[in-house]
Amino acid sequence: MAFLDPITNFAIVTVSQGYTSAATSIVLSTGDGSKLPSTSSTYNGSWWNATDYTNPADDPLKEVVRVTARTGDTITVTRAQEGTTAQSHNVSGK
């Protein structure tokens, strides 16, 4: 029996613009959606400023989000997962 794991480990994508802490629909840079699973399964992701912090643990505004859907380059997320707080990620490309 073969199992298909819908998760893509270590995929890195970039948001297309800044977002408030209330945003749940996130548009990625063109083409980045294809780096993520296209599935009905949900999974967690880390959202941090990768430009200024090479390790997400070092970013004081890091956040874990639950990806619940993806259509093209847009993901739908549930914010503030695993004990993190929803943050405003206001700089595009970070």
Backbone as a chain_set.jsonl record, in Angstrom:
{"seq": "MAFLDPITNFAIVTVSQGYTSAATSIVLSTGDGSKLPSTSSTYNGSWWNATDYTNPADDPLKEVVRVTARTGDTITVTRAQEGTTAQSHNVSGK", "coords": {"N": [[0.839, -1.163, 0.0], [0.603, 2.181, -0.858], [1.346, 5.363, 0.467], [0.414, 8.733, 0.299], [1.905, 11.62, 1.16], [0.636, 14.697, 1.886], [2.056, 16.943, 2.557], [4.52, 19.453, 2.143], [7.697, 19.559, 2.997], [9.763, 22.076, 4.385], [9.278, 24.092, 2.484], [9.582, 27.314, 1.138], [7.951, 30.319, 0.931], [6.888, 33.572, -0.229], [5.138, 36.4, 0.937], [2.917, 38.625, -0.824], [2.352, 41.197, -0.074], [1.961, 43.489, 2.73], [0.349, 42.476, 5.813], [-2.348, 42.678, 8.183], [-2.88, 41.682, 11.624], [-5.315, 40.447, 11.61], [-5.816, 39.339, 9.157], [-6.805, 36.667, 7.033], [-6.755, 35.596, 4.544], [-4.217, 35.121, 2.419], [-2.126, 36.413, 0.022], [0.329, 35.097, -1.972], [3.632, 35.603, -3.425], [3.829, 35.692, -6.983], [3.504, 32.541, -8.404], [4.468, 31.198, -6.165], [2.575, 29.703, -4.794], [2.507, 27.197, -5.946], [4.536, 25.843, -4.725], [3.53, 24.784, -2.461], [1.366, 22.286, -0.936], [-1.456, 21.195, -2.838], [-4.229, 20.521, -1.682], [-6.862, 19.063, 0.31], [-6.095, 18.667, 2.853], [-4.998, 19.986, 6.01], [-2.335, 21.991, 7.367], [0.418, 23.172, 9.367], [2.282, 26.231, 9.243], [5.185, 28.341, 9.393], [5.406, 31.781, 9.947], [7.45, 34.353, 9.377], [9.923, 37.0, 9.41], [11.984, 36.479, 7.078], [13.945, 37.839, 5.775], [15.355, 39.433, 7.572], [15.854, 37.707, 9.661], [17.407, 34.714, 9.843], [16.721, 32.436, 11.181], [13.607, 31.378, 12.238], [12.982, 31.298, 14.965], [14.36, 33.405, 16.08], [13.022, 35.731, 15.394], [11.079, 38.162, 16.852], [8.446, 38.573, 16.176], [7.447, 36.253, 15.119], [5.171, 33.753, 13.894], [2.942, 31.01, 14.073], [0.882, 29.597, 11.7], [-2.153, 28.012, 10.608], [-2.612, 26.424, 7.684], [-5.4, 26.208, 5.764], [-6.494, 26.044, 3.272], [-5.701, 26.264, -0.253], [-5.638, 28.14, -3.162], [-4.38, 28.521, -6.184], [-2.126, 31.105, -5.934], [-2.981, 31.946, -3.464], [-3.466, 31.542, -0.04], [-5.47, 30.289, 2.623], [-5.646, 30.929, 6.014], [-5.584, 30.019, 9.514], [-4.983, 31.984, 12.176], [-2.399, 32.494, 14.723], [-1.415, 29.994, 15.985], [-0.347, 27.155, 17.98], [0.411, 28.408, 20.423], [1.404, 30.885, 19.633], [1.063, 34.41, 18.828], [-1.195, 36.277, 16.844], [0.222, 38.362, 14.473], [0.956, 41.583, 13.018], [2.177, 41.571, 9.896], [3.762, 43.592, 8.215], [5.43, 44.244, 6.08], [6.008, 43.849, 2.772], [7.397, 41.025, 1.114], [8.955, 40.118, 3.182]], "CA": [[0.0, 0.0, 0.0], [1.371, 3.424, -0.936], [0.753, 6.508, 1.14], [0.816, 10.013, -0.269], [1.992, 12.659, 2.176], [0.291, 15.945, 1.213], [2.827, 18.058, 3.106], [5.796, 19.779, 1.528], [8.595, 19.997, 4.054], [10.763, 23.128, 4.17], [8.948, 25.002, 1.386], [9.652, 28.721, 1.519], [7.167, 31.187, 0.055], [6.944, 34.977, 0.147], [3.86, 37.099, 0.801], [2.982, 39.656, -1.857], [2.129, 42.517, 0.515], [1.855, 43.443, 4.178], [-0.94, 42.016, 6.331], [-2.652, 42.938, 9.579], [-2.999, 40.468, 12.432], [-6.646, 39.857, 11.395], [-5.926, 38.779, 7.794], [-6.863, 35.202, 6.939], [-6.525, 35.246, 3.145], [-2.872, 35.634, 2.183], [-1.684, 36.259, -1.362], [1.77, 34.864, -2.072], [4.254, 36.089, -4.649], [3.419, 34.934, -8.16], [4.126, 31.235, -8.585], [4.857, 30.55, -4.902], [1.553, 28.756, -4.365], [2.827, 25.858, -6.465], [5.508, 25.213, -3.819], [2.773, 24.231, -1.34], [0.42, 21.249, -1.333], [-2.787, 21.53, -3.319], [-4.943, 19.408, -1.067], [-7.838, 19.446, 1.324], [-5.476, 18.501, 4.168], [-4.483, 21.212, 6.613], [-0.983, 21.863, 7.907], [0.948, 24.394, 9.964], [3.425, 26.889, 8.63], [5.8, 29.416, 10.176], [5.42, 33.078, 9.264], [8.446, 35.209, 10.016], [10.678, 37.894, 8.541], [13.16, 35.713, 6.659], [14.962, 38.758, 5.276], [16.15, 39.926, 8.683], [16.117, 36.614, 10.61], [17.571, 33.442, 9.137], [16.063, 31.417, 11.992], [12.34, 31.953, 12.707], [12.973, 31.409, 16.432], [14.969, 34.681, 16.455], [12.121, 36.836, 15.064], [10.136, 38.361, 17.948], [7.088, 38.619, 15.626], [7.152, 34.983, 14.444], [3.813, 33.257, 14.121], [2.564, 29.758, 13.438], [-0.459, 29.662, 11.128], [-2.684, 26.756, 10.091], [-3.076, 26.591, 6.303], [-6.611, 25.404, 5.621], [-6.842, 25.928, 1.85], [-4.866, 26.989, -1.208], [-6.121, 28.276, -4.533], [-3.345, 29.26, -6.898], [-1.144, 31.742, -5.063], [-3.652, 32.463, -2.272], [-3.716, 30.56, 1.001], [-6.354, 30.666, 3.72], [-4.976, 30.503, 7.241], [-6.073, 30.316, 10.854], [-3.845, 32.649, 12.79], [-2.011, 32.334, 16.133], [-1.42, 28.586, 16.363], [0.726, 26.616, 18.825], [0.836, 29.349, 21.46], [1.892, 32.166, 19.108], [0.082, 35.485, 18.746], [-1.349, 36.863, 15.517], [1.052, 39.562, 14.336], [0.914, 42.318, 11.761], [3.383, 41.361, 9.072], [3.43, 44.735, 7.372], [6.395, 44.558, 5.043], [5.942, 42.862, 1.7], [8.659, 40.386, 0.783], [9.706, 39.747, 4.39]], "C": [[0.894, 1.238, 0.0], [0.615, 4.535, -0.223], [1.291, 7.77, 0.495], [0.771, 11.06, 0.83], [1.722, 14.005, 1.502], [1.12, 17.137, 1.656], [4.136, 18.221, 2.348], [6.699, 20.32, 2.622], [9.562, 21.07, 3.564], [10.506, 23.998, 2.946], [9.01, 26.427, 1.912], [8.911, 29.53, 0.473], [7.244, 32.607, 0.6], [5.569, 35.604, -0.04], [4.02, 38.258, -0.174], [2.832, 41.063, -1.319], [2.119, 42.381, 2.03], [0.455, 43.051, 4.61], [-1.097, 42.405, 7.789], [-2.781, 41.612, 10.316], [-4.35, 39.786, 12.252], [-6.786, 39.175, 10.038], [-5.936, 37.253, 7.826], [-6.717, 34.708, 5.508], [-5.231, 35.921, 2.723], [-2.463, 35.353, 0.74], [-0.158, 36.157, -1.369], [2.314, 35.496, -3.341], [3.882, 35.151, -5.8], [4.227, 33.651, -8.3], [4.471, 30.509, -7.302], [3.825, 29.539, -4.412], [1.869, 27.335, -4.804], [3.875, 25.138, -5.614], [4.822, 24.5, -2.655], [1.805, 23.163, -1.833], [-0.894, 21.835, -1.846], [-3.685, 20.389, -2.875], [-5.976, 19.928, -0.097], [-7.285, 19.239, 2.736], [-4.992, 19.843, 4.694], [-3.101, 20.94, 7.196], [-0.555, 23.205, 8.477], [2.118, 24.927, 9.163], [3.938, 27.973, 9.556], [5.821, 30.683, 9.343], [6.374, 33.967, 10.033], [9.148, 36.036, 8.961], [11.996, 37.207, 8.177], [14.265, 36.602, 6.101], [15.912, 39.182, 6.395], [16.547, 38.848, 9.69], [16.234, 35.297, 9.842], [16.898, 32.295, 9.874], [14.754, 32.007, 12.52], [12.276, 32.121, 14.225], [13.534, 32.751, 16.9], [14.052, 35.881, 16.215], [11.102, 37.01, 16.191], [8.676, 38.383, 17.475], [6.726, 37.339, 14.869], [5.748, 34.523, 14.807], [3.648, 31.915, 13.42], [1.122, 29.917, 12.971], [-0.859, 28.27, 10.652], [-3.212, 27.034, 8.702], [-4.248, 25.642, 6.109], [-7.043, 25.229, 4.176], [-5.813, 26.67, 1.02], [-5.549, 26.967, -2.559], [-5.104, 29.132, -5.267], [-2.312, 29.793, -5.924], [-1.77, 32.36, -3.807], [-3.882, 31.324, -1.287], [-4.687, 31.154, 2.021], [-5.745, 30.091, 4.986], [-5.82, 30.811, 8.467], [-4.864, 30.806, 11.623], [-3.582, 32.157, 14.209], [-2.11, 30.891, 16.626], [-0.24, 28.27, 17.281], [1.297, 27.639, 19.815], [1.42, 30.654, 20.95], [0.739, 33.164, 19.063], [0.014, 35.984, 17.316], [-0.61, 38.196, 15.477], [0.709, 40.288, 13.043], [2.255, 42.103, 11.071], [3.26, 42.389, 7.952], [4.413, 45.038, 6.257], [6.354, 43.475, 3.991], [7.338, 42.289, 1.432], [9.485, 39.974, 1.998], [9.011, 38.617, 5.099]], "O": [[1.84, 1.321, 0.783], [-0.61, 4.623, -0.307], [2.478, 7.865, 0.183], [-0.297, 11.35, 1.37], [2.492, 14.42, 0.636], [0.901, 18.246, 1.169], [4.773, 17.241, 1.962], [6.481, 21.426, 3.118], [10.106, 20.976, 2.464], [11.446, 24.591, 2.418], [8.537, 26.707, 3.013], [9.202, 29.441, -0.719], [7.621, 32.819, 1.753], [4.909, 35.372, -1.053], [5.112, 38.805, -0.334], [3.145, 42.028, -2.016], [2.253, 41.276, 2.555], [-0.512, 43.26, 3.877], [-0.124, 42.459, 8.541], [-2.79, 40.547, 9.698], [-4.522, 38.652, 12.699], [-7.784, 38.496, 9.795], [-5.166, 36.632, 8.56], [-6.568, 33.506, 5.288], [-5.153, 37.149, 2.672], [-2.455, 34.205, 0.295], [0.542, 37.021, -0.84], [1.552, 35.88, -4.228], [3.652, 33.96, -5.594], [5.458, 33.668, -8.314], [4.743, 29.309, -7.338], [4.174, 28.61, -3.684], [1.533, 26.377, -4.108], [4.074, 23.934, -5.777], [5.448, 23.711, -1.947], [1.458, 23.135, -3.014], [-1.374, 22.849, -1.34], [-3.878, 19.415, -3.602], [-5.961, 21.102, 0.273], [-7.942, 19.599, 3.713], [-4.622, 20.728, 3.922], [-2.749, 19.796, 7.48], [-1.099, 24.248, 8.113], [2.84, 24.182, 8.501], [3.201, 28.467, 10.409], [6.208, 30.663, 8.174], [6.137, 34.296, 11.196], [8.989, 35.801, 7.763], [12.994, 37.342, 8.885], [15.406, 36.158, 5.97], [17.123, 39.277, 6.191], [17.469, 39.046, 10.481], [15.257, 34.826, 9.26], [16.542, 31.289, 9.261], [14.783, 33.041, 13.188], [11.577, 33.009, 14.715], [13.219, 33.195, 18.004], [14.285, 36.948, 16.783], [10.332, 36.088, 16.46], [7.765, 38.229, 18.289], [5.797, 37.343, 14.062], [5.214, 34.85, 15.867], [4.15, 31.712, 12.315], [0.25, 30.318, 13.741], [-0.001, 27.447, 10.33], [-4.163, 27.8, 8.545], [-4.113, 24.428, 6.268], [-7.866, 24.364, 3.876], [-5.139, 27.58, 1.504], [-5.982, 25.919, -3.039], [-4.981, 30.328, -5.002], [-1.695, 29.031, -5.179], [-1.151, 33.205, -3.161], [-4.42, 30.276, -1.646], [-4.715, 32.364, 2.244], [-5.375, 28.918, 5.033], [-6.647, 31.723, 8.469], [-3.845, 30.121, 11.707], [-4.423, 31.495, 14.819], [-2.824, 30.613, 17.59], [0.735, 29.019, 17.345], [2.509, 27.718, 20.015], [1.891, 31.463, 21.75], [-0.421, 32.794, 19.24], [1.04, 36.104, 16.646], [-0.797, 39.049, 16.345], [0.229, 39.678, 12.088], [3.315, 42.419, 11.611], [2.726, 42.099, 6.882], [4.231, 46.026, 5.545], [6.634, 42.311, 4.279], [8.336, 43.005, 1.518], [10.618, 39.521, 1.84], [9.483, 38.157, 6.139]]}, "num_chains": 1, "name": "protein.A"}
